[in-house]
Coordinates of C-alpha atoms in Angstrom, one line a residue:
X1 CA 109.5 116.3 25.0
X2 CA 109.9 116.3 21.3
X3 CA 109.1 112.9 19.6
X4 CA 110.7 113.6 16.2
X5 CA 114.4 113.4 15.4
X6 CA 116.5 116.5 15.4
X7 CA 116.6 118.6 12.3
X8 CA 119.9 119.3 10.5
X9 CA 120.1 123.0 11.5
X10 CA 118.8 125.5 14.1
X11 CA 119.2 129.1 15.0
X12 CA 120.2 128.2 18.6
X13 CA 121.5 125.0 20.2
X14 CA 121.0 124.9 24.0
X15 CA 123.2 122.2 25.6
X16 CA 121.4 121.2 28.7
X17 CA 117.7 121.0 29.7
X18 CA 117.8 121.9 33.3
X19 CA 116.7 125.1 35.0
X20 CA 119.1 127.4 33.1
X21 CA 118.5 125.9 29.7
X22 CA 114.7 125.5 30.1
X23 CA 114.2 129.1 31.2
X24 CA 116.5 130.4 28.5
X25 CA 114.6 128.5 25.8
X26 CA 111.3 130.0 27.1
X27 CA 112.8 133.5 27.3
X28 CA 114.2 133.3 23.7
X29 CA 110.8 132.1 22.4
X30 CA 109.0 134.9 24.2
X31 CA 111.5 137.5 22.8
X32 CA 111.7 136.1 19.3
X33 CA 109.0 133.4 18.6
X34 CA 110.4 132.5 15.1
X35 CA 113.8 131.4 16.6
X36 CA 114.4 127.7 16.0
X37 CA 115.9 126.1 19.1
X38 CA 117.4 122.6 19.7
X39 CA 117.7 121.5 23.3
X40 CA 119.8 118.5 24.4
X41 CA 118.8 117.0 27.8
X42 CA 120.7 113.9 29.0
X43 CA 117.9 112.8 31.3
X44 CA 115.2 110.6 29.9
X45 CA 111.7 111.2 31.1
X46 CA 110.5 113.4 33.9
X47 CA 112.5 114.6 36.9
X48 CA 111.6 113.1 40.3
X49 CA 110.1 115.4 42.9
X50 CA 112.0 116.3 46.1
X51 CA 115.1 114.2 45.6
X52 CA 116.5 116.0 42.6
X53 CA 118.6 119.2 42.6
X54 CA 119.6 121.9 45.1
X55 CA 119.0 125.5 44.3
X56 CA 115.5 125.4 45.7
X57 CA 115.6 128.8 47.3
X58 CA 114.8 131.9 45.2
X59 CA 115.2 135.5 46.1
X60 CA 113.6 138.6 44.6
X61 CA 115.4 138.8 41.3
X62 CA 114.9 135.2 40.3
X63 CA 111.3 135.2 41.7
X64 CA 110.5 138.2 39.4
X65 CA 112.3 136.5 36.5
X66 CA 110.4 133.2 36.8
X67 CA 107.0 134.8 37.7
X68 CA 106.9 137.9 35.5
X69 CA 109.5 137.7 32.8
X70 CA 108.8 134.1 32.0
X71 CA 105.1 134.3 32.9
X72 CA 105.1 131.4 35.4
X73 CA 103.4 133.2 38.3
X74 CA 100.3 131.0 38.4
X75 CA 102.4 127.8 38.8
X76 CA 104.6 129.4 41.4
X77 CA 101.6 130.7 43.4
X78 CA 99.7 127.4 43.2
X79 CA 102.3 124.6 43.1
X80 CA 105.3 126.0 44.9
X81 CA 105.8 127.5 48.4
X82 CA 105.7 131.2 49.1
X83 CA 108.9 131.8 51.0
X84 CA 109.2 133.9 54.1
X85 CA 112.5 135.4 53.3
X86 CA 116.0 134.4 54.4
X87 CA 116.5 133.8 58.1
X88 CA 119.7 133.3 60.1
X89 CA 120.3 131.7 63.5
X90 CA 123.6 132.3 65.4
X91 CA 125.0 130.1 68.1
X92 CA 123.9 130.0 71.7
X93 CA 125.7 127.7 74.0
X94 CA 125.4 124.1 72.8
X95 CA 122.6 125.0 70.3
X96 CA 120.0 123.0 72.2
X97 CA 117.6 125.9 72.6
X98 CA 116.5 127.7 69.5
X99 CA 114.9 130.5 71.4
X100 CA 118.3 131.4 72.9
X101 CA 119.8 132.0 69.5
X102 CA 120.1 135.4 67.9
X103 CA 117.7 135.4 64.9
X104 CA 118.1 137.7 61.9
X105 CA 115.3 138.0 59.5
X106 CA 111.9 139.5 58.7
X107 CA 109.1 139.4 61.3
X108 CA 106.2 140.1 58.8
X109 CA 105.8 139.4 55.1
X110 CA 107.9 141.3 52.5
X111 CA 106.5 143.4 49.7
X112 CA 107.9 141.4 46.9
X113 CA 107.4 137.6 46.8
X114 CA 110.0 134.9 46.5
X115 CA 109.5 131.1 46.4
X116 CA 110.9 127.8 47.6
X117 CA 111.1 125.6 44.5
X118 CA 110.7 121.8 44.3
X119 CA 113.2 121.7 41.5
X120 CA 111.8 118.4 40.0
X121 CA 108.2 119.8 40.0
X122 CA 109.3 123.1 38.6
X123 CA 111.6 121.8 35.9
X124 CA 108.9 119.3 34.7
X125 CA 106.5 122.2 34.4
X126 CA 109.1 124.3 32.6
X127 CA 109.8 121.5 30.2
X128 CA 106.1 121.4 29.2
X129 CA 106.1 125.1 28.6
X130 CA 109.2 125.2 26.4
X131 CA 107.8 122.4 24.2
X132 CA 104.5 124.3 24.0
X133 CA 106.4 127.4 22.9
X134 CA 108.1 125.5 20.1
X135 CA 111.5 124.5 21.5
X136 CA 112.6 121.1 20.2
X137 CA 113.7 119.5 23.4
X138 CA 115.2 116.0 23.2
X139 CA 115.7 113.8 26.2
X140 CA 118.2 110.9 26.4
X141 CA 120.4 113.2 24.4
X142 CA 124.1 113.5 25.4
X143 CA 126.5 116.0 23.9
X144 CA 129.7 114.3 22.7
X145 CA 131.5 117.2 21.1
X146 CA 131.1 120.8 19.9
X147 CA 132.9 122.2 17.0
X148 CA 132.9 126.0 17.2
X149 CA 132.5 127.4 13.7
X150 CA 130.1 128.9 11.2
X151 CA 127.9 127.1 11.8
X152 CA 128.7 125.3 15.0
X153 CA 128.4 121.5 14.8
X154 CA 127.2 119.6 17.8
X155 CA 127.7 115.9 18.0
X156 CA 125.1 114.2 20.2
X157 CA 124.0 110.7 21.0
X158 CA 120.2 110.6 20.9
X159 CA 118.5 107.4 22.1
X160 CA 121.8 105.6 21.4
X161 CA 122.3 106.9 17.9
X162 CA 124.9 109.5 17.0
X163 CA 123.8 112.6 15.2
X164 CA 125.3 115.9 14.2
X165 CA 123.3 119.1 14.6
X166 CA 124.3 122.5 13.2
X167 CA 123.5 125.8 14.9
X168 CA 124.2 129.4 14.4
X169 CA 124.4 130.1 18.2
X170 CA 125.4 127.6 20.8
X171 CA 124.7 128.0 24.5
X172 CA 126.2 125.9 27.2
X173 CA 123.5 125.3 29.9
X174 CA 124.9 121.9 31.0
X175 CA 126.1 123.0 34.4
X176 CA 129.2 121.4 35.8
X177 CA 129.8 119.3 32.7
X178 CA 131.6 122.5 31.5
X179 CA 131.2 121.6 27.8
X180 CA 132.2 124.9 26.4
X181 CA 134.3 125.9 29.4
X182 CA 136.6 123.0 28.9
X183 CA 136.6 123.3 25.1
X184 CA 137.6 127.0 25.2
X185 CA 139.7 126.8 28.4
X186 CA 137.5 129.2 30.3
X187 CA 137.6 127.6 33.8
X188 CA 139.4 129.5 36.6
X189 CA 139.8 129.0 40.3
X190 CA 138.3 131.7 42.5
X191 CA 140.0 131.1 45.8
X192 CA 136.8 130.2 47.6
X193 CA 137.0 126.7 48.9
X194 CA 133.8 125.4 50.4
X195 CA 132.2 121.9 50.5
X196 CA 128.6 120.8 50.9
X197 CA 126.5 117.7 51.6
X198 CA 122.7 117.5 51.7
X199 CA 119.6 115.3 51.8
X200 CA 115.8 115.7 51.5
X201 CA 113.6 114.5 54.4
X202 CA 110.0 113.5 53.7
X203 CA 107.5 115.0 56.1
X204 CA 109.4 118.2 56.6
X205 CA 110.5 120.0 59.8
X206 CA 108.9 123.0 61.5
X207 CA 111.7 124.9 63.2
X208 CA 109.2 126.5 65.6
X209 CA 108.6 123.0 67.1
X210 CA 112.1 123.3 68.6
X211 CA 110.9 126.0 71.0
X212 CA 108.7 125.8 74.1
X213 CA 105.2 126.5 72.9
X214 CA 104.6 128.7 75.9
X215 CA 107.6 130.9 75.2
X216 CA 105.7 134.1 74.5
X217 CA 108.8 136.2 73.9
X218 CA 110.1 133.8 71.2
X219 CA 106.8 133.6 69.4
X220 CA 106.0 137.3 70.0
X221 CA 109.0 138.3 67.8
X222 CA 106.9 137.5 64.8
X223 CA 103.7 138.9 63.5
X224 CA 102.1 135.4 63.8
X225 CA 103.1 131.9 64.6
X226 CA 104.1 129.4 62.0
X227 CA 105.9 131.8 59.6
X228 CA 109.5 130.8 60.3
X229 CA 109.2 127.3 58.8
X230 CA 108.6 128.9 55.3
X231 CA 111.9 130.8 55.5
X232 CA 115.2 129.6 54.1
X233 CA 116.5 129.0 57.5
X234 CA 120.3 129.2 58.0
X235 CA 121.8 127.6 61.2
X236 CA 125.2 129.3 61.5
X237 CA 128.3 128.5 63.3
X238 CA 132.1 129.1 63.0
X239 CA 133.1 127.9 59.6
X240 CA 129.7 126.6 58.6
X241 CA 126.0 127.1 58.0
X242 CA 123.1 124.6 57.5
X243 CA 120.2 125.3 55.2
X244 CA 116.6 124.2 55.8
X245 CA 114.3 124.7 52.8
X246 CA 110.7 123.4 52.8
X247 CA 109.4 121.9 49.5
X248 CA 105.9 121.9 48.1
X249 CA 106.0 118.1 47.8
X250 CA 106.1 117.9 51.6
X251 CA 109.8 117.2 52.0
X252 CA 112.5 119.5 53.5
X253 CA 115.9 120.1 52.0
X254 CA 118.7 120.0 54.6
X255 CA 122.3 120.9 53.6
X256 CA 125.6 121.5 55.3
X257 CA 128.0 124.1 53.8
X258 CA 131.4 124.3 55.4
X259 CA 134.8 125.8 55.1
X260 CA 137.3 122.9 55.3
X261 CA 139.7 125.0 57.4
X262 CA 137.2 124.4 60.2
X263 CA 135.2 121.4 59.1
X264 CA 137.0 118.9 56.9
X265 CA 135.1 117.4 53.9
X266 CA 135.8 113.9 55.3
X267 CA 133.4 114.7 58.2
X268 CA 130.4 114.9 55.9
X269 CA 131.2 112.7 52.9
X270 CA 128.7 110.0 53.8
X271 CA 125.2 110.2 55.1
X272 CA 126.3 108.7 58.4
X273 CA 129.1 111.2 58.7
X274 CA 126.9 114.1 57.9
X275 CA 124.3 113.0 60.5
X276 CA 127.0 112.7 63.1
X277 CA 128.3 116.1 62.2
X278 CA 124.8 117.5 62.6
X279 CA 124.5 115.8 66.0
X280 CA 127.7 117.6 67.1
X281 CA 126.9 121.1 65.9
X282 CA 123.1 121.3 65.5
X283 CA 121.6 118.9 68.0
X284 CA 118.0 120.2 67.6
X285 CA 118.1 119.4 63.9
X286 CA 119.6 116.0 64.7
X287 CA 116.7 115.3 67.1
X288 CA 114.2 116.1 64.3
X289 CA 115.9 113.6 61.9
X290 CA 116.4 110.9 64.6
X291 CA 114.3 107.8 63.9
X292 CA 113.3 109.0 60.4
X293 CA 116.0 107.3 58.3
X294 CA 113.3 105.7 56.2
X295 CA 112.2 109.2 55.3
X296 CA 115.5 110.4 53.9
X297 CA 115.0 110.5 50.1
X298 CA 118.5 111.1 48.9
X299 CA 122.1 112.1 49.9
X300 CA 124.4 114.1 47.7
X301 CA 127.7 115.9 48.2
X302 CA 130.1 118.2 46.4
X303 CA 133.6 119.4 47.2
X304 CA 135.1 122.7 46.3
X305 CA 132.0 123.8 44.6
X306 CA 132.7 127.5 43.9
X307 CA 134.6 128.5 40.7
X308 CA 135.1 131.3 38.3
X309 CA 135.0 131.8 34.5
X310 CA 137.2 133.8 32.2
X311 CA 134.4 134.7 29.7
X312 CA 130.7 134.3 29.5
X313 CA 129.8 135.6 26.0
X314 CA 131.3 135.9 22.6
X315 CA 129.3 137.9 20.1
X316 CA 131.5 137.4 17.2
X317 CA 131.9 133.6 17.7
X318 CA 128.2 133.4 18.8
X319 CA 128.4 131.3 22.0
X320 CA 127.3 131.9 25.5
X321 CA 127.4 130.2 28.9
X322 CA 124.4 130.4 31.3
X323 CA 123.8 129.2 34.9
X324 CA 126.4 126.9 36.5
X325 CA 128.2 126.5 33.1
X326 CA 129.6 130.0 33.9
X327 CA 130.9 131.0 37.4
X328 CA 129.3 129.7 40.6
X329 CA 129.5 131.6 43.9
X330 CA 128.0 130.2 47.1
X331 CA 124.4 129.4 48.2
X332 CA 124.4 131.5 51.4
X333 CA 122.2 134.3 49.9
X334 CA 120.5 132.0 47.3
X335 CA 122.0 133.8 44.3
X336 CA 122.1 130.8 41.9
X337 CA 118.8 131.4 40.2
X338 CA 119.5 135.2 40.2
X339 CA 122.6 134.6 38.1
X340 CA 120.6 132.3 35.8
X341 CA 118.1 135.2 35.4
X342 CA 120.8 137.7 34.6
X343 CA 122.9 135.5 32.3
X344 CA 119.8 134.3 30.4
X345 CA 118.6 137.9 30.0
X346 CA 122.0 139.1 28.6
X347 CA 122.2 136.0 26.4
X348 CA 118.7 136.6 25.0
X349 CA 119.6 140.2 24.2
X350 CA 122.7 139.1 22.3
X351 CA 121.0 136.2 20.4
X352 CA 117.9 138.0 19.3
X353 CA 119.8 141.1 18.2
X354 CA 122.3 139.1 16.2
X355 CA 119.7 136.9 14.6
X356 CA 118.0 140.1 13.5
X357 CA 121.1 141.3 11.8
X358 CA 122.9 143.4 14.4
X359 CA 126.7 143.1 15.1
X360 CA 126.8 142.3 18.8
X361 CA 130.6 142.0 19.2
X362 CA 131.0 145.1 21.3
X363 CA 127.7 144.5 23.1
X364 CA 128.9 141.1 24.2
X365 CA 132.1 142.6 25.6
X366 CA 130.0 145.0 27.7
X367 CA 127.8 142.2 28.9
X368 CA 130.9 140.1 29.8
X369 CA 132.3 143.0 31.8
X370 CA 129.0 143.7 33.7
X371 CA 128.3 140.0 34.4
X372 CA 131.8 139.0 35.6
X373 CA 132.2 142.2 37.6
X374 CA 129.0 141.5 39.4
X375 CA 130.1 138.0 40.1
X376 CA 133.5 139.0 41.4
X377 CA 132.0 141.7 43.6
X378 CA 129.6 139.2 45.1
X379 CA 132.5 136.7 45.6
X380 CA 133.9 139.1 48.2
X381 CA 130.8 138.4 50.4
X382 CA 131.9 134.8 50.8
X383 CA 135.6 134.4 50.2
X384 CA 137.5 134.0 53.5
X385 CA 134.3 135.1 55.4
X386 CA 133.2 131.8 56.9
X387 CA 135.6 132.4 59.8
X388 CA 133.1 134.8 61.4
X389 CA 129.8 133.1 60.5
X390 CA 129.2 132.5 64.2
X391 CA 129.6 136.2 65.1
X392 CA 126.1 137.6 65.4
X393 CA 127.3 141.2 65.9
X394 CA 129.5 141.3 62.8
X395 CA 127.1 139.1 60.7
X396 CA 124.1 141.3 61.3
X397 CA 126.0 144.3 60.0
X398 CA 127.4 142.4 57.1
X399 CA 123.9 141.1 56.1
X400 CA 122.6 144.7 56.2
X401 CA 125.2 145.9 53.8
X402 CA 124.7 142.9 51.5
X403 CA 120.9 143.6 51.5
X404 CA 121.5 147.2 50.5
X405 CA 123.8 146.0 47.7
X406 CA 121.3 143.5 46.5
X407 CA 118.1 145.4 46.7
X408 CA 119.5 148.8 45.9
X409 CA 121.5 147.8 42.9
X410 CA 121.0 144.3 41.4
X411 CA 117.3 144.2 42.3
X412 CA 116.6 147.8 41.2
X413 CA 118.4 147.3 37.9
X414 CA 116.8 143.9 37.1
X415 CA 113.2 144.9 38.0
X416 CA 113.6 148.0 35.8
X417 CA 115.1 145.9 32.9
X418 CA 118.3 147.9 32.7
X419 CA 121.0 145.2 32.5
X420 CA 120.8 145.2 28.7
X421 CA 120.7 149.0 28.3
X422 CA 124.3 149.8 27.5
X423 CA 124.0 153.6 27.6
X424 CA 122.2 153.5 30.9
X425 CA 124.6 151.1 32.5
X426 CA 127.6 153.2 31.3
X427 CA 126.0 156.3 32.8
X428 CA 125.4 154.7 36.3
X429 CA 128.7 152.7 36.3
X430 CA 130.5 155.4 38.5
X431 CA 127.9 155.0 41.2
X432 CA 128.0 151.2 40.9
X433 CA 131.8 151.4 41.4
X434 CA 131.3 153.5 44.5
X435 CA 128.9 150.9 46.0
X436 CA 131.3 148.1 44.9
X437 CA 134.3 149.9 46.5
X438 CA 132.5 150.3 49.8
X439 CA 131.4 146.6 49.7
X440 CA 135.0 145.5 49.3
X441 CA 136.3 147.7 52.1
X442 CA 133.6 146.5 54.5
X443 CA 134.1 142.8 53.7
X444 CA 137.8 143.1 54.6
X445 CA 137.0 145.0 57.8
X446 CA 134.6 142.3 59.0
X447 CA 137.4 139.8 59.4
X448 CA 139.4 142.3 61.5
X449 CA 136.3 143.1 63.6
X450 CA 135.7 139.4 64.3
X451 CA 139.2 139.1 65.8
X452 CA 138.6 142.1 68.1
X453 CA 135.0 141.3 69.2
X454 CA 133.7 137.8 69.1
X455 CA 131.3 137.1 71.9
X456 CA 127.9 135.4 72.2
X457 CA 124.6 137.2 72.4
X458 CA 121.3 135.7 73.4
X459 CA 117.5 135.8 72.9
X460 CA 116.6 138.4 70.3
X461 CA 115.5 138.9 66.7
X462 CA 117.4 141.5 64.6
X463 CA 114.4 142.5 62.4
X464 CA 115.0 143.5 58.8
X465 CA 112.3 146.2 58.8
X466 CA 113.9 148.0 61.8
X467 CA 116.4 149.7 59.4
X468 CA 114.1 151.9 57.3
X469 CA 116.8 153.1 54.8
X470 CA 117.8 149.5 54.0
X471 CA 114.3 148.2 53.8
X472 CA 113.2 151.0 51.5
X473 CA 115.6 149.6 48.9
X474 CA 113.5 146.4 49.0
X475 CA 110.3 148.3 48.6
X476 CA 111.6 150.4 45.7
X477 CA 113.0 147.6 43.6
X478 CA 109.8 147.3 41.6
X479 CA 109.0 151.0 41.8
X480 CA 108.4 151.4 38.0
X481 CA 110.6 154.4 37.9
X482 CA 111.8 156.3 34.9
X483 CA 115.5 156.2 34.0
X484 CA 116.3 159.5 35.7
X485 CA 114.7 158.3 38.9
X486 CA 116.6 155.0 38.8
X487 CA 119.8 156.8 38.3
X488 CA 119.0 159.0 41.3
X489 CA 118.2 156.0 43.4
X490 CA 121.5 154.4 42.6
X491 CA 123.4 157.6 43.5
X492 CA 121.4 157.7 46.7
X493 CA 122.4 154.2 47.5
X494 CA 126.0 155.0 46.9
X495 CA 125.8 157.9 49.3
X496 CA 124.1 155.7 51.8
X497 CA 126.8 153.0 51.6
X498 CA 129.5 155.6 52.3
X499 CA 127.7 156.7 55.4
X500 CA 127.0 153.1 56.3
X501 CA 130.8 152.3 56.2
X502 CA 131.6 155.2 58.5
X503 CA 128.9 154.1 61.0
X504 CA 130.1 150.5 60.9
X505 CA 133.7 151.5 61.2
X506 CA 133.1 153.6 64.3
X507 CA 131.2 150.8 65.9
X508 CA 134.0 148.4 65.2
X509 CA 136.7 150.9 66.3
X510 CA 135.2 151.0 69.8
X511 CA 137.4 147.9 70.3
X512 CA 140.5 150.1 69.8
X513 CA 140.1 152.2 72.9
X514 CA 142.0 155.5 72.8
X515 CA 143.3 154.7 69.3
X516 CA 139.8 155.0 67.8
X517 CA 139.2 158.3 65.8
X518 CA 137.0 160.9 67.4
X519 CA 133.4 161.4 66.3
X520 CA 134.3 164.7 64.5
X521 CA 137.3 163.3 62.5
X522 CA 136.7 162.8 58.8
X523 CA 136.9 159.2 57.6
X524 CA 137.5 158.0 54.0
X525 CA 134.9 155.3 53.8
X526 CA 136.8 153.4 51.1
X527 CA 139.9 153.1 53.4
X528 CA 138.4 151.7 56.5
X529 CA 140.4 149.2 58.5
X530 CA 140.9 148.3 62.2
X531 CA 144.7 148.5 62.1
X532 CA 145.8 152.0 63.3
X533 CA 149.3 151.4 62.0
X534 CA 147.9 151.4 58.4
X535 CA 145.7 154.5 58.7
X536 CA 148.2 157.1 57.7
X537 CA 149.5 155.2 54.7
X538 CA 146.0 154.1 53.6
X539 CA 144.6 157.6 53.9
X540 CA 141.8 156.7 56.4
X541 CA 141.7 160.2 57.9
X542 CA 140.8 162.5 55.1
X543 CA 139.5 166.1 55.2
X544 CA 137.2 165.2 52.3
X545 CA 135.7 162.3 54.1
X546 CA 132.7 162.0 56.4
X547 CA 132.5 162.3 60.2
X548 CA 130.3 160.1 62.4
X549 CA 128.0 163.0 63.1
X550 CA 127.5 163.5 59.4
X551 CA 126.9 159.8 58.8
X552 CA 124.2 159.9 61.5
X553 CA 122.3 162.6 59.5
X554 CA 121.8 160.2 56.6
X555 CA 119.4 157.4 55.9
X556 CA 122.1 155.0 56.9
X557 CA 121.5 156.0 60.6
X558 CA 119.0 153.2 61.0
X559 CA 121.9 150.8 61.0
X560 CA 122.3 151.6 64.7
X561 CA 118.9 149.9 65.3
X562 CA 120.4 146.6 64.2
X563 CA 123.6 146.8 66.2
X564 CA 123.3 143.7 68.3
X565 CA 123.4 145.6 71.7
X566 CA 120.3 147.5 70.6
X567 CA 118.2 144.3 70.8
X568 CA 120.1 141.6 72.8
X569 CA 122.2 140.9 75.8
X570 CA 125.6 139.2 75.9
X571 CA 125.7 135.7 77.2

């Protein structure tokens, strides 16, 4: 934390000293050490451990960003928790027997690491690193106003005294304070209404303690005992999921995320209400919290937490939004820190180029389009989808497709440092659009499938590694490929997604009886639906499409290994 008073003028002013602002400050200093940076952080002193912020679960993109791009791997390996992937549990009866529930996740360690972050511990470490790098970070510093101009003028209250700071660039990293978003009228609704409430519990919870220790089938699903507790565990039900995230300080983060169509916000607005809700829907979790009220370290809540953003960057006016100051999706796949990694990387590209004399007006427009298109595509994975969160059959297929999208596009591009390569991104955009189009078609079909086939399945794991074509996308994210190979990988993933859609459609269409198309009929994978009355108008049956037999000859064929009937029995 800087001890001196702010200077009159800086190259960059970062408004907010949380995860997004701190990591951006460090990335800017790594990319252009001579850049002068002012950082305003409203908190005075260090952040507390455990009871601090959510966003504790990282996945591969953000893990790579923090560990390798920012150079924080030693801290992550030694002072945070190595995560055992994302793991989902779907309902079984009254949810009093964890071993009866369908489990979706990995059964042995992944090739690329990810971490569970104690946000207080991590942000305190990051604060030390940015100050060491030369960022002038001021605590007890509240932003009162920003005048967008040349230069920008930021009015702050620092230690009770009002000051004005000039900056060539201004970056809003202040999260839901929406400093620039409100100033520039950039906030927009995104149609995804979800609420959340959470707490941290000292002493942690080992989810495997919920099973009979002599249940060899349950423990035999994994390569060894004890691994599941290090996952980001999702307890899923109709209209909701509950996260369980272990923290290196010894606590566990527990949070409810629910669609108010099924679970009104009023049912979780207080700690007592949230615990009563858990007792109704997740009794084994309730049993683990029972009698430990003195170990609950905090309780927080937020309503209607997802939102959009009209614009993320302006190269001519020299401003940017990063992290939650821009759009925010949903924590189901732990994408928050990924979007920090991507937005910070695009911002660093703009700022450093412009400070070195380049006109970045058009570059900023391209970055806006890519970032907001990625956000809007990912939104389709959540908006309106909570209505089938209990359906293990549909959800396992959905998670597969979402894994392919993430590992095969976003992960591949970020690990290969392609997001800021405008020529490359323009060249691969047609294949990205193919993948995005299939994703939108699939997400719409899942809701129809859930209406036709919603039954309970029992006692099985649906293992990630059993679908080789999907898992290969995870392995190849950090392949170190040249540009031509990355382009070929993206094209291959687009081909795979088309075949995936045909396979998923035919499995879902089994519920239509005689109305289902035959195996030899050609299907347009972009027009899939489960309403036969729409097929002719939509163009589902298309001589230029793909038959089921053809789809089975591709690397998407492994999807059949993860159809629920391949591993489980109906209740």
